CSV table of C-alpha atoms in Angstrom, one decimal:
chain,number,residue,atom,x,y,z
U,1,UNK,CA,112.1,105.7,120.1
U,2,UNK,CA,113.9,109.0,119.5
U,3,UNK,CA,112.9,111.3,116.7
U,4,UNK,CA,115.9,113.4,115.7
U,5,UNK,CA,116.0,117.2,115.3
U,6,UNK,CA,118.1,118.9,112.6
U,7,UNK,CA,121.4,120.4,113.4
U,8,UNK,CA,121.0,124.2,113.7
U,9,UNK,CA,124.7,125.2,113.4
U,10,UNK,CA,125.4,127.2,110.3
U,11,UNK,CA,128.7,125.4,109.8
U,12,UNK,CA,127.6,122.1,108.3
U,13,UNK,CA,130.8,120.2,109.2
U,14,UNK,CA,130.7,121.3,112.8
U,15,UNK,CA,126.9,120.6,112.9
U,16,UNK,CA,127.5,117.1,111.5
U,17,UNK,CA,130.2,116.3,114.1
U,18,UNK,CA,127.9,117.6,116.9
U,19,UNK,CA,125.0,115.7,115.5
U,20,UNK,CA,126.9,112.4,115.4
U,21,UNK,CA,128.1,112.9,118.9
U,22,UNK,CA,124.5,113.4,120.0
U,23,UNK,CA,123.5,110.2,118.2
U,24,UNK,CA,126.3,108.3,120.0
U,25,UNK,CA,125.1,109.7,123.3
U,26,UNK,CA,121.5,108.8,122.5
U,27,UNK,CA,122.5,105.2,121.6
U,28,UNK,CA,124.7,104.9,124.7
U,29,UNK,CA,121.6,105.9,126.8
U,30,UNK,CA,119.8,102.8,125.5
U,31,UNK,CA,117.5,104.4,122.9
U,32,UNK,CA,117.1,101.5,120.4
U,33,UNK,CA,115.0,103.0,117.7
U,34,UNK,CA,116.0,106.2,115.9
U,35,UNK,CA,114.1,108.2,113.3
U,36,UNK,CA,116.5,110.2,111.1
U,37,UNK,CA,114.6,113.4,110.8
U,38,UNK,CA,116.6,116.4,109.5
U,39,UNK,CA,114.3,119.0,108.1
U,40,UNK,CA,116.1,121.6,106.1
U,41,UNK,CA,119.4,119.7,105.8
U,42,UNK,CA,121.0,119.8,102.4
U,43,UNK,CA,120.6,116.5,100.5
U,44,UNK,CA,124.3,115.7,100.5
U,45,UNK,CA,124.5,116.3,104.3
U,46,UNK,CA,121.4,114.3,104.9
U,47,UNK,CA,122.8,111.3,102.9
U,48,UNK,CA,126.2,111.6,104.7
U,49,UNK,CA,124.5,111.6,108.1
U,50,UNK,CA,122.1,108.8,107.1
U,51,UNK,CA,125.0,106.6,106.1
U,52,UNK,CA,126.9,107.3,109.3
U,53,UNK,CA,123.8,106.8,111.4
U,54,UNK,CA,123.0,103.5,109.8
U,55,UNK,CA,126.5,102.2,110.6
U,56,UNK,CA,126.4,103.5,114.2
U,57,UNK,CA,122.9,102.1,114.8
U,58,UNK,CA,123.9,98.7,113.4
U,59,UNK,CA,126.9,98.6,115.8
U,60,UNK,CA,124.7,99.5,118.7
U,61,UNK,CA,122.0,97.0,117.8
U,62,UNK,CA,119.5,99.8,117.2
U,63,UNK,CA,116.9,100.2,114.4
U,64,UNK,CA,117.2,103.2,112.1
U,65,UNK,CA,114.2,104.6,110.2
U,66,UNK,CA,114.9,107.3,107.6
U,67,UNK,CA,112.2,110.0,107.5
U,68,UNK,CA,110.2,110.1,104.3
U,69,UNK,CA,113.0,109.0,101.9
U,70,UNK,CA,112.0,105.5,100.8
U,71,UNK,CA,114.8,105.2,98.2
U,72,UNK,CA,117.5,106.1,100.6
U,73,UNK,CA,116.1,103.7,103.2
U,74,UNK,CA,116.2,100.9,100.6
U,75,UNK,CA,119.8,101.9,99.7
U,76,UNK,CA,120.9,101.8,103.3
U,77,UNK,CA,118.9,98.7,104.3
U,78,UNK,CA,117.0,100.7,107.0
U,79,UNK,CA,113.4,101.3,107.7
U,80,UNK,CA,111.4,104.3,106.7
U,81,UNK,CA,109.1,106.6,108.6
U,82,UNK,CA,106.3,108.2,106.5
U,83,UNK,CA,105.1,111.8,107.1
U,84,UNK,CA,101.4,112.0,107.6
U,85,UNK,CA,101.0,113.9,104.3
U,86,UNK,CA,103.1,111.2,102.6
U,87,UNK,CA,101.0,108.4,104.2
U,88,UNK,CA,97.9,109.8,102.6
U,89,UNK,CA,99.3,109.6,99.1
U,90,UNK,CA,100.4,106.0,99.0
U,91,UNK,CA,98.2,102.9,98.3
U,92,UNK,CA,100.6,100.1,99.1
U,93,UNK,CA,103.4,99.3,101.5
U,94,UNK,CA,106.8,100.4,100.0
U,95,UNK,CA,109.2,97.6,99.2
U,96,UNK,CA,111.9,97.8,101.8
U,97,UNK,CA,114.9,95.6,102.7
U,98,UNK,CA,113.8,92.4,104.4
U,99,UNK,CA,113.2,93.0,108.1
U,100,UNK,CA,113.1,96.8,107.7
U,101,UNK,CA,110.3,98.6,109.5
U,102,UNK,CA,107.7,100.8,108.1
U,103,UNK,CA,106.2,103.5,110.4
U,104,UNK,CA,104.1,106.6,110.0
U,105,UNK,CA,103.1,109.8,111.7
U,106,UNK,CA,99.4,109.9,112.4
U,107,UNK,CA,97.1,112.6,113.7
U,108,UNK,CA,93.6,111.2,113.0
U,109,UNK,CA,91.6,108.0,113.0
U,110,UNK,CA,91.8,108.1,109.2
U,111,UNK,CA,95.6,108.2,109.3
U,112,UNK,CA,95.6,105.3,111.7
U,113,UNK,CA,93.3,103.2,109.6
U,114,UNK,CA,95.3,103.9,106.4
U,115,UNK,CA,98.6,103.0,108.2
U,116,UNK,CA,97.0,99.7,109.3
U,117,UNK,CA,95.8,99.0,105.7
U,118,UNK,CA,99.4,99.6,104.4
U,119,UNK,CA,100.8,97.2,107.0
U,120,UNK,CA,102.8,99.7,109.0
U,121,UNK,CA,104.8,98.0,111.8
U,122,UNK,CA,104.0,100.9,114.2
U,123,UNK,CA,102.9,104.5,114.2
U,124,UNK,CA,103.5,107.6,116.3
U,125,UNK,CA,100.3,109.5,117.3
U,126,UNK,CA,100.0,113.1,118.5
U,127,UNK,CA,100.9,115.7,119.4
U,128,UNK,CA,99.7,114.7,122.8
U,129,UNK,CA,100.9,117.8,124.6
U,130,UNK,CA,101.9,121.2,123.4
U,131,UNK,CA,105.3,121.1,121.8
U,132,UNK,CA,107.9,123.5,120.4
U,133,UNK,CA,107.9,121.8,117.0
U,134,UNK,CA,104.2,122.7,116.6
U,135,UNK,CA,103.9,126.2,118.2
U,136,UNK,CA,100.4,127.4,119.1
U,137,UNK,CA,98.8,123.9,118.9
U,138,UNK,CA,97.6,122.6,122.4
U,139,UNK,CA,97.9,118.9,121.7
U,140,UNK,CA,95.2,116.3,121.7
U,141,UNK,CA,95.6,115.2,125.3
U,142,UNK,CA,95.7,111.7,126.8
U,143,UNK,CA,92.0,110.9,126.5
U,144,UNK,CA,92.0,111.6,122.8
U,145,UNK,CA,95.2,109.6,122.4
U,146,UNK,CA,93.6,106.6,124.2
U,147,UNK,CA,90.4,106.8,122.1
U,148,UNK,CA,92.3,107.0,118.8
U,149,UNK,CA,94.7,104.2,120.0
U,150,UNK,CA,91.7,102.0,120.5
U,151,UNK,CA,90.7,102.3,116.9
U,152,UNK,CA,93.7,100.2,115.6
U,153,UNK,CA,95.6,97.1,116.6
U,154,UNK,CA,99.0,98.6,115.6
U,155,UNK,CA,101.6,99.4,118.1
U,156,UNK,CA,101.2,103.2,118.8
U,157,UNK,CA,103.8,105.5,120.3
U,158,UNK,CA,102.7,108.8,121.8
U,159,UNK,CA,104.5,111.9,120.6
U,160,UNK,CA,104.4,115.6,121.2
U,161,UNK,CA,105.9,117.4,124.3
U,162,UNK,CA,106.7,114.1,126.0
U,163,UNK,CA,109.7,112.8,128.0
U,164,UNK,CA,110.7,109.7,129.9
U,165,UNK,CA,108.4,110.8,132.8
U,166,UNK,CA,105.4,110.3,130.4
U,167,UNK,CA,106.1,106.6,129.7
U,168,UNK,CA,103.7,105.4,132.4
U,169,UNK,CA,100.9,107.6,131.1
U,170,UNK,CA,101.4,106.3,127.5
U,171,UNK,CA,101.4,102.7,128.6
U,172,UNK,CA,98.3,103.1,130.8
U,173,UNK,CA,96.5,104.4,127.8
U,174,UNK,CA,97.4,101.5,125.5
U,175,UNK,CA,100.5,103.1,124.0
U,176,UNK,CA,103.7,101.1,123.2
U,177,UNK,CA,105.7,103.9,124.7
U,178,UNK,CA,106.8,107.4,123.7
U,179,UNK,CA,108.6,109.1,120.9
U,180,UNK,CA,110.5,112.4,121.4
U,181,UNK,CA,113.0,114.8,120.1
U,182,UNK,CA,114.4,117.1,122.8
U,183,UNK,CA,113.8,114.8,125.8
U,184,UNK,CA,115.4,111.7,124.3
U,185,UNK,CA,118.3,113.1,122.3
U,186,UNK,CA,121.8,113.1,123.5
U,187,UNK,CA,122.7,112.8,127.2
U,188,UNK,CA,119.2,113.9,128.3
U,189,UNK,CA,117.9,110.4,127.4
U,190,UNK,CA,115.7,108.0,129.3
């Protein structure tokens, strides 16, 4: 699974073209589950990229999950990935298109239990290691990941400072695999 970072180019058109090229490279590398996560993107740009990403993922046989936007996920017929803060506020599984996945970001045993009650199809848990997206936070480590993973029967992906070289560690500790941004995006993939 690849979680996707926002374009940083100040020229939105150039950033969109570069981002779509990165998506194509990621899909070509065999990443089959994409979370569309574009913090800070203008709503029109987010919608445009989500629409293009949904079409590209369908052609590649990959699953797309839109981050946080349940309405857009329903409109596009994709899955949705709930932020941990969003997960805490809902009491029932969102109505999604048939066969669409529901996932959530989890950081605590309470998050995991709530995700299970909602019927999430899988979760990401971490950050396992220090990561640039959460500066100053050391990560929970593999032992805490394994202990938290044992508390639920959901498929759990490790996230946070991980790359393809961490896949074995994640699986040995009961994880389904890894999720990542920098290590899995574009031509640096698995």
